[in-house]
Amino acid sequence: MHQQWEYKTLEPPKGLTKRETVDPTDELNRLGEEGWELTATISYDGGGTKLLLFKRPVTHE
């Protein structure tokens, strides 16, 4: 059987002005503990990161 994956996206948290990104280290560490791996970032034309894309193997329990 081939490896199956599940995917998750996360929008980086914004600061008070809604323009700057707040450091997402705590959230990234939490997702890493749950088995999620950051695989890509999705940006928009105006600059900045719009979404973080994660994946992890599907477990059949």
PDB file of C-alpha atoms in Angstrom:
ATOM      1  CA  MET A   1       0.000   0.000   0.000  1.00  0.00           C
ATOM      2  CA  HIS A   2       1.234   3.517  -0.760  1.00  0.00           C
ATOM      3  CA  GLN A   3       1.672   6.276   1.823  1.00  0.00           C
ATOM      4  CA  GLN A   4      -1.377   8.485   2.351  1.00  0.00           C
ATOM      5  CA  TRP A   5      -1.162  12.060   3.612  1.00  0.00           C
ATOM      6  CA  GLU A   6      -3.488  14.506   5.274  1.00  0.00           C
ATOM      7  CA  TYR A   7      -3.047  18.244   4.885  1.00  0.00           C
ATOM      8  CA  LYS A   8      -3.688  21.333   6.998  1.00  0.00           C
ATOM      9  CA  THR A   9      -3.348  25.057   6.351  1.00  0.00           C
ATOM     10  CA  LEU A  10      -2.669  27.765   8.903  1.00  0.00           C
ATOM     11  CA  GLU A  11      -2.922  31.495   8.394  1.00  0.00           C
ATOM     12  CA  PRO A  12      -0.031  33.193  10.229  1.00  0.00           C
ATOM     13  CA  PRO A  13      -1.401  35.285  13.113  1.00  0.00           C
ATOM     14  CA  LYS A  14      -1.455  39.049  12.568  1.00  0.00           C
ATOM     15  CA  GLY A  15      -0.394  41.760  14.984  1.00  0.00           C
ATOM     16  CA  LEU A  16      -2.392  44.737  16.177  1.00  0.00           C
ATOM     17  CA  THR A  17      -2.232  46.602  12.867  1.00  0.00           C
ATOM     18  CA  LYS A  18      -3.238  43.434  10.935  1.00  0.00           C
ATOM     19  CA  ARG A  19      -0.250  44.050   8.649  1.00  0.00           C
ATOM     20  CA  GLU A  20       2.669  42.454  10.504  1.00  0.00           C
ATOM     21  CA  THR A  21       2.898  38.766  11.331  1.00  0.00           C
ATOM     22  CA  VAL A  22       3.258  37.662  14.933  1.00  0.00           C
ATOM     23  CA  ASP A  23       5.935  35.023  15.599  1.00  0.00           C
ATOM     24  CA  PRO A  24       4.107  31.664  15.238  1.00  0.00           C
ATOM     25  CA  THR A  25       6.816  29.546  16.966  1.00  0.00           C
ATOM     26  CA  ASP A  26       4.533  28.241  19.746  1.00  0.00           C
ATOM     27  CA  GLU A  27       1.844  27.180  17.255  1.00  0.00           C
ATOM     28  CA  LEU A  28       4.446  25.586  14.952  1.00  0.00           C
ATOM     29  CA  ASN A  29       5.914  23.613  17.864  1.00  0.00           C
ATOM     30  CA  ARG A  30       2.434  22.413  18.878  1.00  0.00           C
ATOM     31  CA  LEU A  31       1.699  21.247  15.334  1.00  0.00           C
ATOM     32  CA  GLY A  32       5.097  19.523  15.167  1.00  0.00           C
ATOM     33  CA  GLU A  33       4.275  17.605  18.353  1.00  0.00           C
ATOM     34  CA  GLU A  34       1.076  16.423  16.630  1.00  0.00           C
ATOM     35  CA  GLY A  35       3.130  15.091  13.698  1.00  0.00           C
ATOM     36  CA  TRP A  36       2.533  17.955  11.243  1.00  0.00           C
ATOM     37  CA  GLU A  37       5.433  19.010   9.003  1.00  0.00           C
ATOM     38  CA  LEU A  38       5.588  22.428   7.318  1.00  0.00           C
ATOM     39  CA  THR A  39       5.905  21.749   3.596  1.00  0.00           C
ATOM     40  CA  ALA A  40       5.233  25.076   1.867  1.00  0.00           C
ATOM     41  CA  THR A  41       4.157  28.671   2.214  1.00  0.00           C
ATOM     42  CA  ILE A  42       1.581  30.301  -0.023  1.00  0.00           C
ATOM     43  CA  SER A  43       2.107  34.012  -0.640  1.00  0.00           C
ATOM     44  CA  TYR A  44       0.051  36.667  -2.383  1.00  0.00           C
ATOM     45  CA  ASP A  45       1.075  39.312  -4.873  1.00  0.00           C
ATOM     46  CA  GLY A  46       1.083  42.137  -2.318  1.00  0.00           C
ATOM     47  CA  GLY A  47       3.849  40.413  -0.368  1.00  0.00           C
ATOM     48  CA  GLY A  48       3.852  38.426   2.806  1.00  0.00           C
ATOM     49  CA  THR A  49       2.769  34.907   3.610  1.00  0.00           C
ATOM     50  CA  LYS A  50      -0.921  34.145   3.377  1.00  0.00           C
ATOM     51  CA  LEU A  51      -0.964  30.449   4.352  1.00  0.00           C
ATOM     52  CA  LEU A  52       1.363  27.825   5.797  1.00  0.00           C
ATOM     53  CA  LEU A  53       0.820  24.317   4.382  1.00  0.00           C
ATOM     54  CA  PHE A  54       1.447  21.237   6.538  1.00  0.00           C
ATOM     55  CA  LYS A  55       1.212  17.501   5.937  1.00  0.00           C
ATOM     56  CA  ARG A  56       1.468  14.339   8.011  1.00  0.00           C
ATOM     57  CA  PRO A  57       1.071  10.636   7.284  1.00  0.00           C
ATOM     58  CA  VAL A  58      -2.424   9.231   7.677  1.00  0.00           C
ATOM     59  CA  THR A  59      -2.523   6.652  10.460  1.00  0.00           C
ATOM     60  CA  HIS A  60      -5.066   3.879  10.287  1.00  0.00           C
ATOM     61  CA  GLU A  61      -5.922   3.182  13.920  1.00  0.00           C
TER      62      GLU A  61
END
